[in-house]
Short mmCIF file of C-alpha atoms in Angstrom, two decimals:
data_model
loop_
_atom_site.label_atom_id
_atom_site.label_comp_id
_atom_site.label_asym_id
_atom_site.label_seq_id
_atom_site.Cartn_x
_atom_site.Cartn_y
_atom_site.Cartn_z
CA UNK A 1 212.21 71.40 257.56
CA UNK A 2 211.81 68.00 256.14
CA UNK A 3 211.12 67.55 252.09
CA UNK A 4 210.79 64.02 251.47
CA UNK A 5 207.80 61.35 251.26
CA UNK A 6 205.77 60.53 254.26
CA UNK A 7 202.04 58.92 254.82
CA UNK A 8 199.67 61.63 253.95
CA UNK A 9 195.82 60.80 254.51
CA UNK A 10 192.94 62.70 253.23
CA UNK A 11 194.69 65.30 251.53
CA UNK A 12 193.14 67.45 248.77
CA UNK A 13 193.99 68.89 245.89
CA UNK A 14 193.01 72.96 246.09
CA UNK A 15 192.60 74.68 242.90
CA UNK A 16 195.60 76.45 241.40
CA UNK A 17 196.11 79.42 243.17
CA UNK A 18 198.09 82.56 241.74
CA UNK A 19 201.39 83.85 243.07
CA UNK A 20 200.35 86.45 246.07
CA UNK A 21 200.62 89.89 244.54
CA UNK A 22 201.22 91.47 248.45
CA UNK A 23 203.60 90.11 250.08
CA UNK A 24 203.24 88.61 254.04
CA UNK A 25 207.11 89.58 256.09
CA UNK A 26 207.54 87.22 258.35
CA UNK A 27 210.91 88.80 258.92
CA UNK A 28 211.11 92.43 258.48
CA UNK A 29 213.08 95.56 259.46
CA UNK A 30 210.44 97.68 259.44
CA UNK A 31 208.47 95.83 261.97
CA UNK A 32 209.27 95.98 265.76
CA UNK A 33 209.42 92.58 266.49
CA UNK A 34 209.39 89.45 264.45
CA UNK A 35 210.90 85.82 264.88
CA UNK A 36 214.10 87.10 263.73
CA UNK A 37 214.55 89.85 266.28
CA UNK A 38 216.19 87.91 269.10
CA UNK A 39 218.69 88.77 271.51
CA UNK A 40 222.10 87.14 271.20
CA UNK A 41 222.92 86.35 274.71
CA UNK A 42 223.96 81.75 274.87
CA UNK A 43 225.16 79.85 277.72
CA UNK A 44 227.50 77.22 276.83
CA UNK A 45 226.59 73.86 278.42
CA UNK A 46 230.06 72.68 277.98
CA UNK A 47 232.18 75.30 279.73
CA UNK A 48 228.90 77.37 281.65
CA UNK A 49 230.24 80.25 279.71
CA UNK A 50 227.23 83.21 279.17
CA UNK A 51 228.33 85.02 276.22
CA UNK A 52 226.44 88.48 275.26
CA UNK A 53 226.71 90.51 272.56
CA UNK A 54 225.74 94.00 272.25
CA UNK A 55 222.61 94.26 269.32
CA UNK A 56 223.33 95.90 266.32
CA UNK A 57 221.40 98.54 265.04
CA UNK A 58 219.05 97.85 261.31
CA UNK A 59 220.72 100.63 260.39
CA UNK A 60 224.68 99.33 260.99
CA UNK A 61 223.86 96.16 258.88
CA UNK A 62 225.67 96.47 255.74
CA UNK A 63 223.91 93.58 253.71
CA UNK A 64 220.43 91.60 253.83
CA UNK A 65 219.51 88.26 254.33
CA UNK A 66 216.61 86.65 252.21
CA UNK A 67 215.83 83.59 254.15
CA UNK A 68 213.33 81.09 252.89
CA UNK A 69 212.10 78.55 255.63
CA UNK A 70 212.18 74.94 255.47
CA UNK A 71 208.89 71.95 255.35
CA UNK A 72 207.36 72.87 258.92
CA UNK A 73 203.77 73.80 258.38
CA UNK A 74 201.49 71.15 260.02
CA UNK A 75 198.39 71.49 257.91
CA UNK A 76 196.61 69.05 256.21
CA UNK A 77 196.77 70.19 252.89
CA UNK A 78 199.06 70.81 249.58
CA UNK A 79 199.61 74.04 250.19
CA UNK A 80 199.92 75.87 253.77
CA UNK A 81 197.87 78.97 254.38
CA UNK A 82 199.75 82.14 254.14
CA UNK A 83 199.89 82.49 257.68
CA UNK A 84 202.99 83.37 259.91
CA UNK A 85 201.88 79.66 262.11
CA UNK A 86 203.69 79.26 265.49
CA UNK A 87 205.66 76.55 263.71
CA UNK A 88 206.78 79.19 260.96
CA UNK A 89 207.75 81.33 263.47
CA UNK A 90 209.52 78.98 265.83
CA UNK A 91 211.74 77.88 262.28
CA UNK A 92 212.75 81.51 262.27
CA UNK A 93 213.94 81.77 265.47
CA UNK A 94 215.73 78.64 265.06
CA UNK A 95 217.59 79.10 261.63
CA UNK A 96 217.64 82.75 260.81
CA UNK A 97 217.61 85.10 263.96
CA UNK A 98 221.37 84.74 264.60
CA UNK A 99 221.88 85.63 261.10
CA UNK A 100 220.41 89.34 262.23
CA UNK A 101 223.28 90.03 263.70
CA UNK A 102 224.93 90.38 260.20
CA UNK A 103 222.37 91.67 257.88
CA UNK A 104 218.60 92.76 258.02
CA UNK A 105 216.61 89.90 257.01
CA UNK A 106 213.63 89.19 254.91
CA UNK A 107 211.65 86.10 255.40
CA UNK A 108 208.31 86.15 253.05
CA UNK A 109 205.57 84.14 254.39
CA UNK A 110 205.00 81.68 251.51
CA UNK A 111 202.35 78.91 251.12
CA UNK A 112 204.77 76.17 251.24
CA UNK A 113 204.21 71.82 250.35
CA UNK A 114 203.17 71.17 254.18
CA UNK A 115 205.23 67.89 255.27
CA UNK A 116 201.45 65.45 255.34
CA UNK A 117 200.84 66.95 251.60
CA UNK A 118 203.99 66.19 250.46
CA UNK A 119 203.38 62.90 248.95
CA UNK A 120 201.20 63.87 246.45
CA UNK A 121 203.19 66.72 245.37
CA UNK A 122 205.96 63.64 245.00
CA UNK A 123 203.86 61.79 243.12
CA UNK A 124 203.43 63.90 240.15
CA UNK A 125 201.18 66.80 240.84
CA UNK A 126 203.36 69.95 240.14
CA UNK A 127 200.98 72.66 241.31
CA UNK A 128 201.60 73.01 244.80
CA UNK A 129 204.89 73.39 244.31
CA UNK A 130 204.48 75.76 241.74
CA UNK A 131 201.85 78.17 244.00
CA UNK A 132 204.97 78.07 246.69
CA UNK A 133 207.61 79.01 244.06
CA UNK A 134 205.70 81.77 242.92
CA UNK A 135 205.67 83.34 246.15
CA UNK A 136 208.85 83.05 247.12
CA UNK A 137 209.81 84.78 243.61
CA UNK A 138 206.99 87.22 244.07
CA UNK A 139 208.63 88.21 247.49
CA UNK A 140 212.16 88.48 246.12
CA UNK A 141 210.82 91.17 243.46
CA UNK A 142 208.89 92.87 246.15
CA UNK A 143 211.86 93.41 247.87
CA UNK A 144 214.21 94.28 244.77
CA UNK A 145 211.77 97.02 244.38
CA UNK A 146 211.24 98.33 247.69
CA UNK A 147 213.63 97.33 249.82
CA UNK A 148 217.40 96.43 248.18
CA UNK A 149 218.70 99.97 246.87
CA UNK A 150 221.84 98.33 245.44
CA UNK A 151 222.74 96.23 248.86
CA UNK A 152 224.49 93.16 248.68
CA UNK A 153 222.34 89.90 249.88
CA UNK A 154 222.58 86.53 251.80
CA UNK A 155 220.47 84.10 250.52
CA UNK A 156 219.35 81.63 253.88
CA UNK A 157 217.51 78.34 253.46
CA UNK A 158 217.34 74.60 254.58
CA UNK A 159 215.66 72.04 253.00
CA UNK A 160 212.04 73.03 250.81
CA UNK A 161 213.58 76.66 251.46
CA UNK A 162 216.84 75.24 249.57
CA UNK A 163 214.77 74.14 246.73
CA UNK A 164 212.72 77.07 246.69
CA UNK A 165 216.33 79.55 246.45
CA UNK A 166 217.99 76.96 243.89
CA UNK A 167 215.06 78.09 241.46
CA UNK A 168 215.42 81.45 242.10
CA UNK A 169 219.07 82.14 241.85
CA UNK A 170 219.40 79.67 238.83
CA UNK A 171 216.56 81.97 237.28
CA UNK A 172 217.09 85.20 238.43
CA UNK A 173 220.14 85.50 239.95
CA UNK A 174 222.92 83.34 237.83
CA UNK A 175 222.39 84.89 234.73
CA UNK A 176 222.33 88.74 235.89
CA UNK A 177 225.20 90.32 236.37
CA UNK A 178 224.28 93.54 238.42
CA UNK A 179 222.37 90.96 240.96
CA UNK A 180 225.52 88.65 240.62
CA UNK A 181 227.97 91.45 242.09
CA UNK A 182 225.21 91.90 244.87
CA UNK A 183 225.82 88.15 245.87
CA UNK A 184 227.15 88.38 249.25
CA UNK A 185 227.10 84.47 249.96
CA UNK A 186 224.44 82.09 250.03
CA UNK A 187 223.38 79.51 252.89
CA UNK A 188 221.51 76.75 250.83
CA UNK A 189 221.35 73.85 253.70
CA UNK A 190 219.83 70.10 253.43
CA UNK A 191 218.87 70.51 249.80
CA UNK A 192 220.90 68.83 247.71
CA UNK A 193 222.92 71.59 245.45
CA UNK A 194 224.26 70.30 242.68
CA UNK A 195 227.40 70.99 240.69
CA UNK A 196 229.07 69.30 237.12
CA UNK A 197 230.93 66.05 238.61
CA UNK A 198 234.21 67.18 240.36
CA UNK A 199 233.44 71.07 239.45
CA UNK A 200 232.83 74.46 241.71
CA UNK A 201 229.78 75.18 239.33
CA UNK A 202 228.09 74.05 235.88
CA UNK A 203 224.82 72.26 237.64
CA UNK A 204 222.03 74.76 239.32
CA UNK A 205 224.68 77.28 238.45
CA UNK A 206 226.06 78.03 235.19
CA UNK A 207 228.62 81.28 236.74
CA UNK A 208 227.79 81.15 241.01
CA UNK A 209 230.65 78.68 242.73
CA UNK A 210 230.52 76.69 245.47
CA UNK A 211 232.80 78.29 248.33
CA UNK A 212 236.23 77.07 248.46
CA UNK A 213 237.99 79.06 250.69
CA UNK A 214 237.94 81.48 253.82
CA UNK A 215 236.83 85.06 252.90
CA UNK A 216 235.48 84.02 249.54
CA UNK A 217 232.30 85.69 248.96
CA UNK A 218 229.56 85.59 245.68
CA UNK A 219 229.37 82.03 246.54
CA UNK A 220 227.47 79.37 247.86
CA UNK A 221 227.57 77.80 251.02
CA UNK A 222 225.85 73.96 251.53
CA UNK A 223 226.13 70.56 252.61
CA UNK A 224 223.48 67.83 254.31
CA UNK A 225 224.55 66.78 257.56
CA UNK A 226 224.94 62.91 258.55
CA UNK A 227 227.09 60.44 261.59
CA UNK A 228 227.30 57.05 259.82
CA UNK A 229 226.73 56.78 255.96
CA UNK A 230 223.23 55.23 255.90
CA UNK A 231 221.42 55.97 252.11
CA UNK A 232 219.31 59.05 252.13
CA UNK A 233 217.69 61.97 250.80
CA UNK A 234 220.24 63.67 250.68
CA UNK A 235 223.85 63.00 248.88
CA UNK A 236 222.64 62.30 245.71
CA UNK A 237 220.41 64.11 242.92
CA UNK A 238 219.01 60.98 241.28
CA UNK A 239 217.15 60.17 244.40
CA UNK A 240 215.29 63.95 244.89
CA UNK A 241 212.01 63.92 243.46
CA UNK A 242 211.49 67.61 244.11
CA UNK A 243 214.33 68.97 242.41
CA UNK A 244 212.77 66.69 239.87
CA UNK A 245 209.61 68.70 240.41
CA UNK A 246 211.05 72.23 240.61
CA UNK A 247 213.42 71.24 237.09
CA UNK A 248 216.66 71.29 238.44
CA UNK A 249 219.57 69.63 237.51
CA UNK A 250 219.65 66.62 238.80
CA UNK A 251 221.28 62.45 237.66
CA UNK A 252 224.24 60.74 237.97
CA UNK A 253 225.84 63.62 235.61
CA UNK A 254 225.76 66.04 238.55
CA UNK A 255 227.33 65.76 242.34
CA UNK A 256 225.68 67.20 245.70
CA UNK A 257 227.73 69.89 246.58
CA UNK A 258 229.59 69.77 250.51
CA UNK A 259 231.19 72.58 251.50
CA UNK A 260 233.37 72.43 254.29
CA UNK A 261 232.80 74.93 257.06
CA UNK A 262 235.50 74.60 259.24
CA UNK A 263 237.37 75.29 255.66
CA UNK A 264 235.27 78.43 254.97
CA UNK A 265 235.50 80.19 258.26
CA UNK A 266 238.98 79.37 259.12
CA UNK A 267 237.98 77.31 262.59
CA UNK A 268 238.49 73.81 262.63
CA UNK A 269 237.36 73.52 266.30
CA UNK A 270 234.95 71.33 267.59
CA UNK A 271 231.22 72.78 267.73
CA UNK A 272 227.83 71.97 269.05
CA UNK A 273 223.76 72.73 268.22
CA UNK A 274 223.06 76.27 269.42
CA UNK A 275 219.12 76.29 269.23
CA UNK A 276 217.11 78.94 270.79
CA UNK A 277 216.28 78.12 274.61
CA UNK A 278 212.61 78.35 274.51
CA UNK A 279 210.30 75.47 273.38
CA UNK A 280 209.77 74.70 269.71
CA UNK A 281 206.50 75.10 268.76
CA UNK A 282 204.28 71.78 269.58
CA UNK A 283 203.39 70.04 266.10
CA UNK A 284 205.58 67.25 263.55
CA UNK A 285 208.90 69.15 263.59
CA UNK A 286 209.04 69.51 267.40
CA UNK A 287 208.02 65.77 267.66
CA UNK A 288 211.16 65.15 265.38
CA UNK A 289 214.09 66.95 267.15
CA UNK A 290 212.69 65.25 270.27
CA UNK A 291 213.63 61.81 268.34
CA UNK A 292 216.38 63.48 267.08
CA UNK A 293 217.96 64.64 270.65
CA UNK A 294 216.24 61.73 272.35
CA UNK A 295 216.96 60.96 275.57
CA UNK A 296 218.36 64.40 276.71
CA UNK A 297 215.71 66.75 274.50
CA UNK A 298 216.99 70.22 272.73
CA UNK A 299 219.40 72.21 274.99
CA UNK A 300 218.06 74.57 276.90
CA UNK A 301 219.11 77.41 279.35
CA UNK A 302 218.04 81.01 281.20
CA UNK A 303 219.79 82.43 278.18
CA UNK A 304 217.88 83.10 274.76
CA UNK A 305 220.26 80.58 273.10
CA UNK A 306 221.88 77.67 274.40
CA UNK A 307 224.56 75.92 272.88
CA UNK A 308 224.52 71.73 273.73
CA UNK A 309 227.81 70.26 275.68
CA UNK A 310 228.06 67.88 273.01
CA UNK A 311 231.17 68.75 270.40
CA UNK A 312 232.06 67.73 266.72
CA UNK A 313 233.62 68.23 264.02
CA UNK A 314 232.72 67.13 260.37
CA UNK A 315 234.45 66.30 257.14
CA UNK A 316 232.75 65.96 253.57
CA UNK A 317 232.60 62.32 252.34
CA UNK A 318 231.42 60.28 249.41
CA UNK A 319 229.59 57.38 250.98
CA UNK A 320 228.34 54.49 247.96
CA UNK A 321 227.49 57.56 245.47
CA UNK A 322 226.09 60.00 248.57
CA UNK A 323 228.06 63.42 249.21
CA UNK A 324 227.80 64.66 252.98
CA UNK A 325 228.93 66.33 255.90
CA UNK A 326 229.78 64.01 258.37
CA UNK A 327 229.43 64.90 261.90
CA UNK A 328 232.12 62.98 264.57
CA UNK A 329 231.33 63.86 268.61
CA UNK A 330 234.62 64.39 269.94
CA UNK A 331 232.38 64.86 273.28
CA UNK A 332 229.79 62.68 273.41
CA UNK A 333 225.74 64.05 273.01
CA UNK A 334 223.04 61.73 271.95
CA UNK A 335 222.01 62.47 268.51
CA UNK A 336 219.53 60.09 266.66
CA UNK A 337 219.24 59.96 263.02
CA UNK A 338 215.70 60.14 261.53
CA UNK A 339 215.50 57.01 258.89
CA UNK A 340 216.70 58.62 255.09
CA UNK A 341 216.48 62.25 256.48
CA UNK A 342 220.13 61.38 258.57
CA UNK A 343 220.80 64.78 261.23
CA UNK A 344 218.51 66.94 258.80
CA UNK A 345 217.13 68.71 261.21
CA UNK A 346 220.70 69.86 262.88
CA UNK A 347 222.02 71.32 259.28
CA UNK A 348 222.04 74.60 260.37
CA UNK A 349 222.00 74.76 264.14
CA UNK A 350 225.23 72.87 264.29
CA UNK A 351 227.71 74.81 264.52
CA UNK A 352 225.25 77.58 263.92
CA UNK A 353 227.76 80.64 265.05
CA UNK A 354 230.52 79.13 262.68
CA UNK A 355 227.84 79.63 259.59
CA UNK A 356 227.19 83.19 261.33
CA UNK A 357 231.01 83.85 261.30
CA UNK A 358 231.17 82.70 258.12
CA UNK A 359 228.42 85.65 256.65
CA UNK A 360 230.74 88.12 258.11
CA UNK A 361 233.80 87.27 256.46
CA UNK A 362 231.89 87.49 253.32
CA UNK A 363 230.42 90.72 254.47
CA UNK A 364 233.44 92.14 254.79
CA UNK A 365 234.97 90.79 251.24
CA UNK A 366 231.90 92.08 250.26
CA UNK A 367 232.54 95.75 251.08
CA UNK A 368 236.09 95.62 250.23
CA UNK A 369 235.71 94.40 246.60
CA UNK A 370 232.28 95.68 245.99
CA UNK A 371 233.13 99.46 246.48
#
């Protein structure tokens, strides 16, 4: 969930590895039950409301969802096994089960930067990142060929999975026009898209826009989420070393990109964090959203999903060269910001049904100027 420098101690460099040639689902529509099959049913700490929605069928989905998860994996190492951890799975609960109720989603297992090897990958040593890359992109052709049949697609990530789809739809996506008209909308949280100064597009993409508007689909949804203005990760290209690493634009020639989503969706009501209501997954990132929801802890309930008491809205602002959302509590919730990472780990989850809501609309654009 995190991409940034940290202390990492006794970390070694692996040999290069190859892109994996089979690709591990985490997510998957053919399988039973994965992280992203949840039920939908929240209680609302605020009003005790229990809200539950029937489940939609795989086969009633009109679109897909190709979500890449964020920096989670607590190995020691530069590179994360190809494993479907408890933390990787706890992410996908978190960030891209509600999703599900909008498209079937693919999640690809990939052998990510874990947070403690991150450092070195920082420093200069491009491999690691590369071995991730190539899996994600391995994955995405895997399911071009097997799995797409012409359906549109919702890209999902936060954070390393940000950096991972800014590659990929700058590479592969951007510059096609067949995939281009399958570009339902894209979700690319905490990872610092960039755009030409005071432009919709012309910096990871040359012909994809940033989303202006309710309804508008083919376009890309993202923003870093902060309370006070303090400098940061996030805001501003010429301070991220990995879109450094990965080649992306990046300088004082380009501007983070902060989409509104109380713009995009049409709701300018207050939200909160809707997280799902059983325990993260012990290891760094559970740790973290302690901190961050220190004293009162992640909201929980009898429900699968619980939705805090605490309420916001947000505005994009231009802090001292840094381009956020910025979160106000209209009713008050502790939330503690983690020193240059700001609410990073809320991106998503706040205001999580307003993203959701936001996928449909685009879904249904989608289908009416698709076909």
């Amino acid at each position: 969930m995190i991409a940034g420098p940290v202390l990492a101690i006794g970390v070694q460099a692996p040999a290069v590895a190859a892109p994996s040639t089979n690709t591990q689902w985490l997510c998957n529509p053919d399988t039973a039950s994965d992280p992203c099959d949840l039920p939908r049913d929240t209680t609302d700490l605020l009003t005790g409301e229990v809200a539950d929605p029937a489940p939609v069928e795989e086969s009633d989905k009109p679109v897909d969802c190709f979500y890449v998860y964020p920096t989670v994996s607590n190995q020691v190492a530069l590179n994360a096994d190809p494993v479907a951890s408890p933390e990787v799975q706890s992410i996908a609960r978190f960030q891209a089960a509600h999703f599900s109720s909008v498209c079937r989603v693919f999640a690809p297992v990939y052998r990510q930067v874990p947070l403690l090897g991150m450092p070195v990958a920082l420093a200069g040593l491009d491999a690691p990142i590369d071995v991730g890359y190539g899996d994600v992109l391995a994955a995405w052709n895997d399911y071009l060929a097997h799995d797409n049949d012409g359906r549109g697609v919702i890209f999902v990530g936060h954070s390393q999975g940000t950096l991972m789809l800014r590659k990929l739809i700058r590479e592969h996506v951007d510059p096609n026009p067949q995939l281009r008209k399958q570009l339902v909308g894209a979700f690319l949280m905490g990872g610092n898209v960039t755009t030409a100064a005071g432009s919709t597009v012309g910096g990871d993409f040359a012909n994809i826009p940033v989303c202006t508007r309710r309804g508008e689909a083919g376009c890309v949804t993202a923003y870093s989420t902060e309370l006070i203005g303090l400098p940061s990760l996030f805001g501003n290209s010429s301070h991220d070393l990995l879109t450094q690493r990965l080649g992306l634009p990046n300088g004082p020639g380009f501007q983070v990109a902060c989409t509104d989503p109380a713009v995009l969706s049409g709701d300018a009501r207050p939200v909160g964090a809707t997280v799902p209501s059983a325990p993260y997954s012990f290891g760094i990132i559970a740790v973290l959203m302690d901190y961050t929801k220190l004293p009162e802890g992640l909201p929980t309930s009898a429900s699968t999903w619980t939705t805090s008491k605490g309420r916001g809205v947000g505005q994009c602002v231009e802090t001292n060269g840094f381009h956020r959302y910025r979160l106000e509590m209209t009713v008050p919730e502790a939330i503690n910001e983690l020193p240059l990472f700001d609410t990073h780990l809320l991106d998503i989850n706040f205001g999580l049904d307003r993203l959701v809501g936001i996928a449909n609309q685009q879904t249904e654009t989608w289908q009416t100027t698709a076909h």
